[in-house]
Short mmCIF file of C-alpha atoms and ligand atoms in Angstrom, two decimals:
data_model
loop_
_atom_site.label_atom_id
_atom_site.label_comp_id
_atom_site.label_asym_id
_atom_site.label_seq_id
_atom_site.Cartn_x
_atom_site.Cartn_y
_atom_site.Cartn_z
CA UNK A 889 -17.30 77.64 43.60
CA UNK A 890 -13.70 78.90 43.03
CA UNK A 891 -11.39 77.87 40.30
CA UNK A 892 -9.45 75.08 41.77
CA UNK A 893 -11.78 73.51 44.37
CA UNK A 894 -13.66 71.51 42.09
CA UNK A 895 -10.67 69.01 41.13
CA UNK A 896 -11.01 66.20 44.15
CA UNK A 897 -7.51 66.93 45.04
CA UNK A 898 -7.90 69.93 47.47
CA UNK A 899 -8.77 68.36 50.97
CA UNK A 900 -8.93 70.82 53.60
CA UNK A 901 -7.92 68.74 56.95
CA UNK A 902 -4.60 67.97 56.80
CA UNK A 903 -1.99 70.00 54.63
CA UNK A 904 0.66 66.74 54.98
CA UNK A 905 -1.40 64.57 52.72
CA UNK A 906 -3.76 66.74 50.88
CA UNK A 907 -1.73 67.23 48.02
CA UNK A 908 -0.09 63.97 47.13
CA UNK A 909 2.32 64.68 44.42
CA UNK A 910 1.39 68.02 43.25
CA UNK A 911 1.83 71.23 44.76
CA UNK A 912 -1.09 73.87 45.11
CA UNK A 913 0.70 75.95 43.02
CA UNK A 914 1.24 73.33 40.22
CA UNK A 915 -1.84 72.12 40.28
CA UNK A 916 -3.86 73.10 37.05
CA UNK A 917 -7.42 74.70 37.42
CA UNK A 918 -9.67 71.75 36.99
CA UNK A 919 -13.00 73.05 37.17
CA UNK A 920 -11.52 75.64 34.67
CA UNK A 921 -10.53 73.25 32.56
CA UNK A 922 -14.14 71.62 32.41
CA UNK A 923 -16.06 74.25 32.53
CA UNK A 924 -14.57 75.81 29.28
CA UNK A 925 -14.86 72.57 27.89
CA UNK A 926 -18.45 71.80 28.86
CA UNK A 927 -19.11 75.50 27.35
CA UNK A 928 -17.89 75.02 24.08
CA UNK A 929 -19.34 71.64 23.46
CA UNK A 930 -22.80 73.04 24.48
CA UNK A 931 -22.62 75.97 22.21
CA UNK A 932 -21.53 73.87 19.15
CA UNK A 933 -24.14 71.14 20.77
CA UNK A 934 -27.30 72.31 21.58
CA UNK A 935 -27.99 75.22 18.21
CA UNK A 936 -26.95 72.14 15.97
CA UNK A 937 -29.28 70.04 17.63
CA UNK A 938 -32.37 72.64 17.80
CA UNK A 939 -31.56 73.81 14.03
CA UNK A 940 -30.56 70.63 12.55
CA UNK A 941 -32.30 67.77 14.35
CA UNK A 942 -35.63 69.46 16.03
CA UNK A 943 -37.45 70.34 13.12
CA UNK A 944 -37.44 66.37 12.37
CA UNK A 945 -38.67 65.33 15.86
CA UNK A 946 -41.25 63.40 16.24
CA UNK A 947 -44.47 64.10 15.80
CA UNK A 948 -43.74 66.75 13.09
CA UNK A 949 -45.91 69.79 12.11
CA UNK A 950 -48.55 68.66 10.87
CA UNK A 951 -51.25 70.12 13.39
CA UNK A 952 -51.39 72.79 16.34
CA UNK A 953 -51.09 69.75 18.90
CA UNK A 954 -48.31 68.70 16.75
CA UNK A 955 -46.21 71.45 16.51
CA UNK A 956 -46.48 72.20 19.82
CA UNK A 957 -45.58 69.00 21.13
CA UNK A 958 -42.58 69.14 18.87
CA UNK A 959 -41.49 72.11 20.49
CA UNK A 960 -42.00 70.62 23.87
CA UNK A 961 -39.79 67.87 23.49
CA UNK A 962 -37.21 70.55 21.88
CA UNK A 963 -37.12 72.38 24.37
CA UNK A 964 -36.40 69.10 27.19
CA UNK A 965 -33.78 68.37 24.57
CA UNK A 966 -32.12 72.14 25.05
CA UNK A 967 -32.13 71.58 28.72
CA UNK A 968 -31.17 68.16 29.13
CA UNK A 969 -28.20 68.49 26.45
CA UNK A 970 -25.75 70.49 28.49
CA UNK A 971 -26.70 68.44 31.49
CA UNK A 972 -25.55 65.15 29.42
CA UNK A 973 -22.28 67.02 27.84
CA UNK A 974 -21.43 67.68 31.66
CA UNK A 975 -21.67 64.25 32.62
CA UNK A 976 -19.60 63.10 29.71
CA UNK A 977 -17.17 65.99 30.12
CA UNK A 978 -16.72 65.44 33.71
CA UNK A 979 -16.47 61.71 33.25
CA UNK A 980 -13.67 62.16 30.53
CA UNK A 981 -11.58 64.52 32.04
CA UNK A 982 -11.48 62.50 35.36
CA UNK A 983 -10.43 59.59 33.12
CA UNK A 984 -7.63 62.09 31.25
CA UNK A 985 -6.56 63.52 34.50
CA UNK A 986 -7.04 61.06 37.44
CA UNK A 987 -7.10 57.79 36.09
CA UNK A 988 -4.88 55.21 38.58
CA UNK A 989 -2.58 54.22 35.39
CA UNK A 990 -1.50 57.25 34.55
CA UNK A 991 2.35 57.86 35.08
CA UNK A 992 3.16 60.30 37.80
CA UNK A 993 -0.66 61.41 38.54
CA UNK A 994 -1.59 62.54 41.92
CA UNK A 995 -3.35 59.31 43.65
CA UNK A 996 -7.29 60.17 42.79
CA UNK A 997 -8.68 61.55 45.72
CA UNK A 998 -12.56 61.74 46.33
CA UNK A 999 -15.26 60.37 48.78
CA UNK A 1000 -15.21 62.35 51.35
CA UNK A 1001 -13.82 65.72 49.86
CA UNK A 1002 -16.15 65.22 47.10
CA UNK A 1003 -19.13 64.34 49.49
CA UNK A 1004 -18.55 67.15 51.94
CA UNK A 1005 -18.21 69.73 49.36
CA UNK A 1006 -19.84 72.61 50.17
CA UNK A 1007 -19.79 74.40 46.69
CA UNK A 1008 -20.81 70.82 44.64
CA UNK A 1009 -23.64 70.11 46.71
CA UNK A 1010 -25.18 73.56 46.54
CA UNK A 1011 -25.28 73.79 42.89
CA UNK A 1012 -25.94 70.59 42.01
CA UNK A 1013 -29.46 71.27 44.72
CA UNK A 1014 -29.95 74.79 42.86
CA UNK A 1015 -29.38 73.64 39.20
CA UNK A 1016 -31.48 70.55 39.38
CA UNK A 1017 -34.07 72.04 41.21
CA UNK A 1018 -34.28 75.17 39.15
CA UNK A 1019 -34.84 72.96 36.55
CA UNK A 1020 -37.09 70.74 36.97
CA UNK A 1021 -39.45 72.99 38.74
CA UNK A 1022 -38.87 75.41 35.41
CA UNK A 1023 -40.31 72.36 33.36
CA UNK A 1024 -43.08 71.53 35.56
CA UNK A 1025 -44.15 75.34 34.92
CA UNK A 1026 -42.87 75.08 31.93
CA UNK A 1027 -45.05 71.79 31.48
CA UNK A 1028 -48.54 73.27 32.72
CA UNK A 1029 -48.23 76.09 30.72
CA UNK A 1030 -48.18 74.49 27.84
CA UNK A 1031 -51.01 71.88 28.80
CA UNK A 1032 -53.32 75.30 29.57
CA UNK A 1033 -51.82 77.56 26.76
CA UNK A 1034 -52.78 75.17 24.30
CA UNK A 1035 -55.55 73.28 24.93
CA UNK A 1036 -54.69 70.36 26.43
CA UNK A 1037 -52.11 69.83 24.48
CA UNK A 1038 -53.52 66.79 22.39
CA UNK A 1039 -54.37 64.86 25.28
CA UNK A 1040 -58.18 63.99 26.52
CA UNK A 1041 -59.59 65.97 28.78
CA UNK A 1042 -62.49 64.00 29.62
CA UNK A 1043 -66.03 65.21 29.23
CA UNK A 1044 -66.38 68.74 30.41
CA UNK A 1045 -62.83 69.78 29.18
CA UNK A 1046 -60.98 73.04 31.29
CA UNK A 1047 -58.88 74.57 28.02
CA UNK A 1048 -61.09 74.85 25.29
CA UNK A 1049 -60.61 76.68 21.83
CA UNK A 1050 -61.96 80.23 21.09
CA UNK A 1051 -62.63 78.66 17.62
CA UNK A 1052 -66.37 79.90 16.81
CA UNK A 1053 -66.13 76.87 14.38
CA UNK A 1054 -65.17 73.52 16.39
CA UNK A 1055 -66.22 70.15 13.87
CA UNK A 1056 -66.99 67.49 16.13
CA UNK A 1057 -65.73 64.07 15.40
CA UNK A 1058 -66.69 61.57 17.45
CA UNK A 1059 -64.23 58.11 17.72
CA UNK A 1060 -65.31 55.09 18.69
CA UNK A 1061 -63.34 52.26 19.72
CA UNK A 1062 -63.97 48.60 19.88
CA UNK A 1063 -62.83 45.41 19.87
CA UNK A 1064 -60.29 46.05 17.55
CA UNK A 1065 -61.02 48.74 15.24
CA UNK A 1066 -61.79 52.38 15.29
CA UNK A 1067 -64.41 53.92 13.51
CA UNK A 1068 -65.91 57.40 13.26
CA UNK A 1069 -69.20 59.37 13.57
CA UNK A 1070 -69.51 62.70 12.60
CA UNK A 1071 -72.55 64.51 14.28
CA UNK A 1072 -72.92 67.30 12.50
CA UNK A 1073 -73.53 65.13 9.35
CA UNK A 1074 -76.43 63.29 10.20
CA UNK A 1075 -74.11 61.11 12.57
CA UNK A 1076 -72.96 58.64 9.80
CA UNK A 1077 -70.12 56.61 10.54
CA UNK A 1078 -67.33 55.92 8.51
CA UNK A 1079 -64.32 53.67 9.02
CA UNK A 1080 -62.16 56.04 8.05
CA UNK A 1081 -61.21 59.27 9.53
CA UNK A 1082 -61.14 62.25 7.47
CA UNK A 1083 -60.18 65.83 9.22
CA UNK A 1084 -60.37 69.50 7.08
CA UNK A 1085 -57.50 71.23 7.14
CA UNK A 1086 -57.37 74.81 9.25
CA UNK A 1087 -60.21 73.42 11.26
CA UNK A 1088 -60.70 73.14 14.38
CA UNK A 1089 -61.55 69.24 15.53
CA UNK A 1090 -62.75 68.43 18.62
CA UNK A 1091 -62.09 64.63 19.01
CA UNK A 1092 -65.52 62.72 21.04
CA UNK A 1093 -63.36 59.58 22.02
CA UNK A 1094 -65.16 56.92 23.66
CA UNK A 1095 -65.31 52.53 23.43
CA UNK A 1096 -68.02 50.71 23.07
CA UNK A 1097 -66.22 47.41 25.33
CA UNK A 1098 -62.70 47.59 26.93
CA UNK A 1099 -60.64 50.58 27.64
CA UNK A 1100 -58.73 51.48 24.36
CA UNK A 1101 -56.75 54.67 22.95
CA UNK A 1102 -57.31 56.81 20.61
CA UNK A 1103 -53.55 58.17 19.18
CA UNK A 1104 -53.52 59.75 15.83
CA UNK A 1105 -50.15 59.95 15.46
CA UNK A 1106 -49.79 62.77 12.70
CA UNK A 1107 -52.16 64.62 14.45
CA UNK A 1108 -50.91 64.41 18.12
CA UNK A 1109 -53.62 63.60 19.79
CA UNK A 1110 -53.74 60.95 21.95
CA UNK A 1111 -57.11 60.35 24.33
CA UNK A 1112 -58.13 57.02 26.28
CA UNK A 1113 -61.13 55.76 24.81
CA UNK A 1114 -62.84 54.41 27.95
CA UNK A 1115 -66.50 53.32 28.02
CA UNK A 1116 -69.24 55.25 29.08
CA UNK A 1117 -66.77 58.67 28.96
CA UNK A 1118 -67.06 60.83 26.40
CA UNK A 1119 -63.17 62.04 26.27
CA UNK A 1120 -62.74 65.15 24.59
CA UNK A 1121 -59.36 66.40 22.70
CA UNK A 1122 -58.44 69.46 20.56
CA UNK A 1123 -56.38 69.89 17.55
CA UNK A 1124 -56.08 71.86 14.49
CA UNK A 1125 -54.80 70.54 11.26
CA UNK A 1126 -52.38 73.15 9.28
CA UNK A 1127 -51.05 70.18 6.64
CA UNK A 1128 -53.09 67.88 4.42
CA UNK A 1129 -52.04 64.49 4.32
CA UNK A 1130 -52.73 60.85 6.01
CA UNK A 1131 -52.78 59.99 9.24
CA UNK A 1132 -51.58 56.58 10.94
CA UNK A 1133 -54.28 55.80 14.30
CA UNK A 1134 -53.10 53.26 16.62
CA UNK A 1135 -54.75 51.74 19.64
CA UNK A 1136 -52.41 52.76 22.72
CA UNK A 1137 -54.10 50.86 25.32
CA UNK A 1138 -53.97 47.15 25.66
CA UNK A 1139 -57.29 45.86 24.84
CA UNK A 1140 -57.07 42.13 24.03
CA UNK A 1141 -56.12 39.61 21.50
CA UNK A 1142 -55.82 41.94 18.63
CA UNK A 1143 -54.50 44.84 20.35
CA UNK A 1144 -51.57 45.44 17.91
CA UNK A 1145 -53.57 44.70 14.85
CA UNK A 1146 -56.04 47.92 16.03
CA UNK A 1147 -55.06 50.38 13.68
CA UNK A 1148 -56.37 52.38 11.09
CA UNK A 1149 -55.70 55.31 8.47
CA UNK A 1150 -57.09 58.83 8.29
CA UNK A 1151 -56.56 61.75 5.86
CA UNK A 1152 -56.36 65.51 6.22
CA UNK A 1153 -57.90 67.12 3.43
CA UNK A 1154 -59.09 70.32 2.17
CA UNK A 1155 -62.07 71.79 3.38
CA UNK A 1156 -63.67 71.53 0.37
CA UNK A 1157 -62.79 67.78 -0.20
CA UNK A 1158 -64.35 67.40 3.00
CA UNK A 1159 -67.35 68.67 2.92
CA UNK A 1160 -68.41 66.74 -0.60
CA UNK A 1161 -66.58 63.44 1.37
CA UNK A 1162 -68.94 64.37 4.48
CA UNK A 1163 -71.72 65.31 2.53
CA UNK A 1164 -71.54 62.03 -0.37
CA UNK A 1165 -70.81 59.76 2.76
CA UNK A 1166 -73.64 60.60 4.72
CA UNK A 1167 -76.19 60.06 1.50
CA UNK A 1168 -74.47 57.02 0.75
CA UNK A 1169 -74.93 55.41 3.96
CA UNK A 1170 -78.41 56.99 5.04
CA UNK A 1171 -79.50 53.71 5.29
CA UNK A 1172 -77.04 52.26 7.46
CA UNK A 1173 -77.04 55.17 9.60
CA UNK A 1174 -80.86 54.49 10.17
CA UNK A 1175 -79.70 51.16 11.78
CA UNK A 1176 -77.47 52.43 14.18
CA UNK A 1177 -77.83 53.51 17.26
CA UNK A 1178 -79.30 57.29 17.26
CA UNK A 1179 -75.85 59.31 17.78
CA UNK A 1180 -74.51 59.87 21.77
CA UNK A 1181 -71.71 60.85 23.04
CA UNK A 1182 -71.96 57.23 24.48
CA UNK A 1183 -73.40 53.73 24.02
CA UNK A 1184 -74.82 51.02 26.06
CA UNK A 1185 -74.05 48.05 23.85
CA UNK A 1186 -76.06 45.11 24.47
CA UNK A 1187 -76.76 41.91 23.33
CA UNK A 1188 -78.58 42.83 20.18
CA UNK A 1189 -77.00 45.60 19.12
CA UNK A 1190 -80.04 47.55 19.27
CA UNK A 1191 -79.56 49.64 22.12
CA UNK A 1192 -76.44 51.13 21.48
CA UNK A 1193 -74.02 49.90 19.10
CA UNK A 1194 -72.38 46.57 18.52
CA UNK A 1195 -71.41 46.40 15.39
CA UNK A 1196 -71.26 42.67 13.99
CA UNK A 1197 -69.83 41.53 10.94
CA UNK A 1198 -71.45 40.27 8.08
CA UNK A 1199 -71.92 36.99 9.14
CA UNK A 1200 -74.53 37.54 12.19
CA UNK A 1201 -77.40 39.25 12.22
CA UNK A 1202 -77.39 42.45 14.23
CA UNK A 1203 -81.15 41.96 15.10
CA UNK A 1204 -81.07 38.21 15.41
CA UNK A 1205 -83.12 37.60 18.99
CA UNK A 1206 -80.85 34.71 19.19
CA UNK A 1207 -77.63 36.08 19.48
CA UNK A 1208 -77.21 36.90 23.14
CA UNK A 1209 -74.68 36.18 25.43
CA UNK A 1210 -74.30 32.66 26.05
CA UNK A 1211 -77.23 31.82 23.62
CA UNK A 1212 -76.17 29.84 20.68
CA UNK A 1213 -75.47 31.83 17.47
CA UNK A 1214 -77.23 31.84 14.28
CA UNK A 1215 -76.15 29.47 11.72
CA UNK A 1216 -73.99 30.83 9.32
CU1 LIG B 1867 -57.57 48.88 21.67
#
């Protein structure tokens, strides 16, 4: 668009009120004006905001999923910046400029020049849609390039890892806890989640009752845990440290009391933790459910799974639905 069309003070129809009490030639070049504005905030803007604030952004660096997510969100920030500053600019300077109070000021003029303009309406169309379909490549990329991205991609996932080395970890959800099995270790389980670093994890998320989800935050993954699916989702640690995992699927009562804690540690720390863990609780793992990528809980327990408390016996032939439970 040219200079000084953009200002809503240029109708084209008739010359003997277009211009209420400015002259063509007096008028300053609005768009001009804005433009150089809108140009100078975003350059000041948008590098303090990438160098300054995105390294902070939520969910930090602490894994591949992580890092890339981070820069995902960065890079909606970078785009969706400038678009902000020109709402604001615009806003202000037609408050500056136009406003009604303002001693001497041209009478605002808008609707239909604004609506009918030729020069508005094809860049706003062009700019918004070169965006947004830029981010929905952008967007799929990303999901492909890396895996998934974090997110489950149910049982026969489409982006896998080269990885030659992937650790299984299978998670479990339930009414309202998470716990852990790792396969490759004799299929203990553990209530606690424990991930080597430089590894790479795929996550075996599945429920034993209600749909829950699995969302470790540190670790960017987040997966439905849905029974009867074995969801599957990739990550790679590159930081030791601990690990917050929240339910993110409402699943009852105790829905916001479903969380748990989970360390990345060295390799080394993990093997003696996986190695220690699954002697210590060879006999418990003998009275679970022989490891699956799902379960079939029933009554019992026996065929796949519940896990009682201490209270109740897991084999008790009494405790079935609607029967009356053991005395405690
Ligand atoms: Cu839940």
């Amino acid at each position: 668009m040219s200079d000084d069309d953009a200002g809503a003070d240029a109708p084209p129809a008739d010359p003997s009120t277009a211009e209420p009490g400015a002259g063509s030639a007096t008028e300053p070049r609005h768009f001009v004006r804005m433009f150089s504005v809108w140009l100078v905030l975003s350059a000041i803007v948008v590098p303090l905001y990438y160098f300054l604030v995105g390294p902070h952004v939520p969910p930090g660096t602490m894994s591949s999923t992580a890092e890339e997510n981070q820069f995902d969100f960065n890079v909606l920030m970078v785009l969706a910046l400038p678009v902000l500053l020109a709402v604001w600019v615009y806003l202000g300077y037609c408050i500056m400029t136009w406003r009604a109070a303002k001693a001497g000021a041209a009478d605002p003029v808008g609707g239909e020049v604004a609506r009918n303009h030729l020069g508005v309406q094809t860049g706003w169309i062009a700019i918004t849609s070169v965006i947004v379909l830029f981010l929905a490549g952008f967007g799929t990329f990303e999901l492909i390039a890396n895996n998934g991205a974090g997110g489950g991609e149910g049982p026969n996932p489409v982006w896998t890892p080269t990885s030659a080395h992937i650790l299984p970890i299978q998670v479990i959800g339930q009414q309202w806890t998470f716990t852990y099995r790792y396969p490759t270790f004799g299929g203990f389980e553990s209530s606690k989640l424990m991930v080597p670093v430089d590894t790479t994890v795929a996550f075996h998320v599945t429920s034993l009752d209600v749909i829950h989800s699995f969302w470790a935050y540190q670790l960017s993954i987040k997966a439905d845990a849905n029974p009867q699916v074995d969801n599957v989702a990739y990550t790679t640690a590159h930081h030791t440290g601990s690990v917050t995992v929240r339910c993110s699927e409402l699943c009852g009562l105790w829905h916001g009391a479903m969380f748990n804690y989970g360390q990345v540690v060295s390799k080394d720390a993990f093997e003696s933790w996986a190695k220690s863990t699954e002697a210590a609780t060879a006999a418990n793992t003998k009275l679970l459910p022989p490891f699956a990528w799902t379960y079939v809980p029933d009554a019992n327990g026996a065929g796949g799974g519940f896990y009682n408390n201490d209270t109740v016996d897991p084999y008790s032939p009494s405790e079935v639905y609607g029967a009356k439970q053991p005395a405690s």
